[in-house]
PDB file of C-alpha atoms in Angstrom:
ATOM      1  CA  MET A 832     -20.249  11.549   1.986  1.00  0.00           C
ATOM      2  CA  TRP A 833     -16.394  11.772   2.122  1.00  0.00           C
ATOM      3  CA  GLN A 834     -16.664  10.958   4.854  1.00  0.00           C
ATOM      4  CA  GLU A 835     -19.116   8.671   5.377  1.00  0.00           C
ATOM      5  CA  PHE A 836     -17.269   6.951   3.211  1.00  0.00           C
ATOM      6  CA  ILE A 837     -13.679   7.062   4.646  1.00  0.00           C
ATOM      7  CA  GLN A 838     -15.393   6.193   8.178  1.00  0.00           C
ATOM      8  CA  TRP A 839     -16.755   3.019   6.408  1.00  0.00           C
ATOM      9  CA  LEU A 840     -13.767   1.939   5.642  1.00  0.00           C
ATOM     10  CA  GLU A 841     -12.152   2.623   9.246  1.00  0.00           C
ATOM     11  CA  LYS A 842     -15.126   0.187  10.340  1.00  0.00           C
ATOM     12  CA  LEU A 843     -13.546  -2.893   7.859  1.00  0.00           C
ATOM     13  CA  GLN A 844     -10.099  -2.929   9.204  1.00  0.00           C
ATOM     14  CA  ILE A 845      -9.578  -5.939   9.158  1.00  0.00           C
ATOM     15  CA  PRO A 846      -7.133  -6.989  11.395  1.00  0.00           C
ATOM     16  CA  CYS A 847      -3.510  -8.698  10.904  1.00  0.00           C
ATOM     17  CA  THR A 848      -3.618 -12.651  11.450  1.00  0.00           C
ATOM     18  CA  PHE A 849      -0.566 -12.424  11.330  1.00  0.00           C
ATOM     19  CA  GLN A 850       0.353 -10.725  13.505  1.00  0.00           C
ATOM     20  CA  LYS A 851      -2.132 -12.519  16.241  1.00  0.00           C
ATOM     21  CA  HIS A 852      -0.766 -16.122  15.974  1.00  0.00           C
ATOM     22  CA  TRP A 853       2.967 -14.988  15.599  1.00  0.00           C
ATOM     23  CA  GLY A 854       2.840 -11.514  17.420  1.00  0.00           C
ATOM     24  CA  VAL A 855       5.484 -10.283  14.812  1.00  0.00           C
ATOM     25  CA  CYS A 856       3.615  -7.724  11.999  1.00  0.00           C
ATOM     26  CA  CYS A 857       3.576  -9.637   8.130  1.00  0.00           C
ATOM     27  CA  PRO A 858       4.657  -7.597   5.453  1.00  0.00           C
ATOM     28  CA  GLY A 859       1.440  -5.785   4.916  1.00  0.00           C
ATOM     29  CA  CYS A 860       0.277  -4.236   7.418  1.00  0.00           C
ATOM     30  CA  GLY A 861      -0.221  -0.672   7.940  1.00  0.00           C
ATOM     31  CA  PHE A 862      -1.242  -0.780   4.438  1.00  0.00           C
ATOM     32  CA  GLN A 863      -5.209  -0.385   5.318  1.00  0.00           C
ATOM     33  CA  SER A 864      -4.504   2.632   7.490  1.00  0.00           C
ATOM     34  CA  ALA A 865      -1.861   3.682   4.608  1.00  0.00           C
ATOM     35  CA  LEU A 866      -4.967   3.707   2.465  1.00  0.00           C
ATOM     36  CA  ILE A 867      -7.716   5.670   4.544  1.00  0.00           C
ATOM     37  CA  GLU A 868      -5.066   8.640   5.842  1.00  0.00           C
ATOM     38  CA  LEU A 869      -3.854   9.629   1.659  1.00  0.00           C
ATOM     39  CA  LEU A 870      -8.290   8.924   1.381  1.00  0.00           C
ATOM     40  CA  LYS A 871      -8.724  11.787   4.084  1.00  0.00           C
ATOM     41  CA  GLY A 872      -5.543  13.348   2.220  1.00  0.00           C
ATOM     42  CA  ASN A 873      -2.977  13.386   4.949  1.00  0.00           C
ATOM     43  CA  ILE A 874      -0.104  12.127   2.009  1.00  0.00           C
ATOM     44  CA  TRP A 875       2.802  11.998   4.644  1.00  0.00           C
ATOM     45  CA  GLU A 876       0.583  10.562   7.082  1.00  0.00           C
ATOM     46  CA  SER A 877       0.512   7.980   4.784  1.00  0.00           C
ATOM     47  CA  ILE A 878       3.598   7.538   2.966  1.00  0.00           C
ATOM     48  CA  HIS A 879       5.011   6.932   7.150  1.00  0.00           C
ATOM     49  CA  THR A 880       2.534   4.210   7.491  1.00  0.00           C
ATOM     50  CA  TYR A 881       3.450   2.501   4.787  1.00  0.00           C
ATOM     51  CA  PRO A 882       6.088   3.928   2.533  1.00  0.00           C
ATOM     52  CA  ALA A 883       4.346   1.462  -0.425  1.00  0.00           C
ATOM     53  CA  LEU A 884       1.260   2.623  -0.791  1.00  0.00           C
ATOM     54  CA  ILE A 885       1.288   4.811  -3.391  1.00  0.00           C
ATOM     55  CA  PRO A 886       4.057   2.503  -5.470  1.00  0.00           C
ATOM     56  CA  ILE A 887       1.603   0.160  -5.446  1.00  0.00           C
ATOM     57  CA  ILE A 888      -1.076   2.385  -6.594  1.00  0.00           C
ATOM     58  CA  ILE A 889       0.980   3.361  -9.500  1.00  0.00           C
ATOM     59  CA  THR A 890       2.464  -0.455 -10.317  1.00  0.00           C
ATOM     60  CA  ILE A 891      -1.236  -1.225 -10.920  1.00  0.00           C
ATOM     61  CA  LEU A 892      -2.256   2.045 -13.114  1.00  0.00           C
ATOM     62  CA  LEU A 893       0.293   1.467 -15.599  1.00  0.00           C
ATOM     63  CA  PHE A 894      -0.197  -1.970 -14.672  1.00  0.00           C
ATOM     64  CA  PHE A 895      -3.692  -0.590 -17.081  1.00  0.00           C
ATOM     65  CA  ILE A 896      -2.643   1.042 -18.870  1.00  0.00           C
ATOM     66  CA  ASN A 897       0.596  -1.246 -20.627  1.00  0.00           C
ATOM     67  CA  LEU A 898      -2.447  -3.014 -20.926  1.00  0.00           C
ATOM     68  CA  LYS A 899      -3.863  -0.844 -22.760  1.00  0.00           C
ATOM     69  CA  PHE A 900      -1.212   0.879 -25.232  1.00  0.00           C
ATOM     70  CA  ASN A 901       1.918  -1.896 -25.096  1.00  0.00           C
ATOM     71  CA  SER A 902       4.231  -0.049 -25.508  1.00  0.00           C
ATOM     72  CA  LYS A 903       7.751  -0.960 -24.441  1.00  0.00           C
ATOM     73  CA  LEU A 904       8.240   2.462 -23.266  1.00  0.00           C
ATOM     74  CA  THR A 905       4.702   1.929 -20.307  1.00  0.00           C
ATOM     75  CA  ALA A 906       6.562  -1.835 -19.849  1.00  0.00           C
ATOM     76  CA  VAL A 907       9.648  -0.821 -18.553  1.00  0.00           C
ATOM     77  CA  THR A 908       8.001   2.363 -16.457  1.00  0.00           C
ATOM     78  CA  LEU A 909       6.076  -0.715 -14.935  1.00  0.00           C
ATOM     79  CA  LYS A 910       9.102  -2.945 -14.420  1.00  0.00           C
ATOM     80  CA  SER A 911      10.767   0.388 -12.626  1.00  0.00           C
ATOM     81  CA  SER A 912       7.566   0.944 -10.425  1.00  0.00           C
ATOM     82  CA  PHE A 913       7.060  -2.542  -9.903  1.00  0.00           C
ATOM     83  CA  PHE A 914      10.762  -2.457  -8.538  1.00  0.00           C
ATOM     84  CA  LEU A 915      10.276   0.133  -6.925  1.00  0.00           C
ATOM     85  CA  SER A 916       7.305  -1.584  -4.346  1.00  0.00           C
ATOM     86  CA  ILE A 917       8.980  -4.556  -3.642  1.00  0.00           C
ATOM     87  CA  THR A 918      12.103  -2.702  -1.670  1.00  0.00           C
ATOM     88  CA  LEU A 919      10.773   0.131   0.136  1.00  0.00           C
ATOM     89  CA  ILE A 920       7.505  -2.693   0.552  1.00  0.00           C
ATOM     90  CA  LEU A 921      10.815  -4.985   1.691  1.00  0.00           C
ATOM     91  CA  SER A 922      12.676  -2.336   3.597  1.00  0.00           C
ATOM     92  CA  ASN A 923       9.314  -1.483   5.513  1.00  0.00           C
ATOM     93  CA  TYR A 924       9.529  -4.973   6.748  1.00  0.00           C
ATOM     94  CA  ILE A 925      12.546  -5.206   7.984  1.00  0.00           C
ATOM     95  CA  ILE A 926      12.874  -1.875   9.586  1.00  0.00           C
ATOM     96  CA  LYS A 927       9.474  -2.851  11.740  1.00  0.00           C
ATOM     97  CA  LEU A 928      10.490  -5.770  12.367  1.00  0.00           C
ATOM     98  CA  ILE A 929      13.779  -4.404  13.909  1.00  0.00           C
ATOM     99  CA  SER A 930      12.352  -1.788  15.444  1.00  0.00           C
ATOM    100  CA  GLN A 931       9.752  -4.341  17.393  1.00  0.00           C
ATOM    101  CA  SER A 932      12.865  -6.355  18.678  1.00  0.00           C
TER     102      SER A 932
END
């Protein structure tokens, strides 16, 4: 059943409109593929495909934890995780742009 779900997700992948029209990847390119690799259990392949995926997932989880408990520790951790995610997204995007040139 899990394999069927992953195959279903693979069929549903949306092509990048940004890349289609302008010929360069967008900051989110690779997110879907990395998520599928993570669901398959290929953690290193997921990180290689889109390094910000796991920090984004952690940020989302911390956001909901912070909504529930609203403590200073979770708020600080949430902010740190958010900035780590943004840094990874931007650095990965810049590296992709440089390597495409």
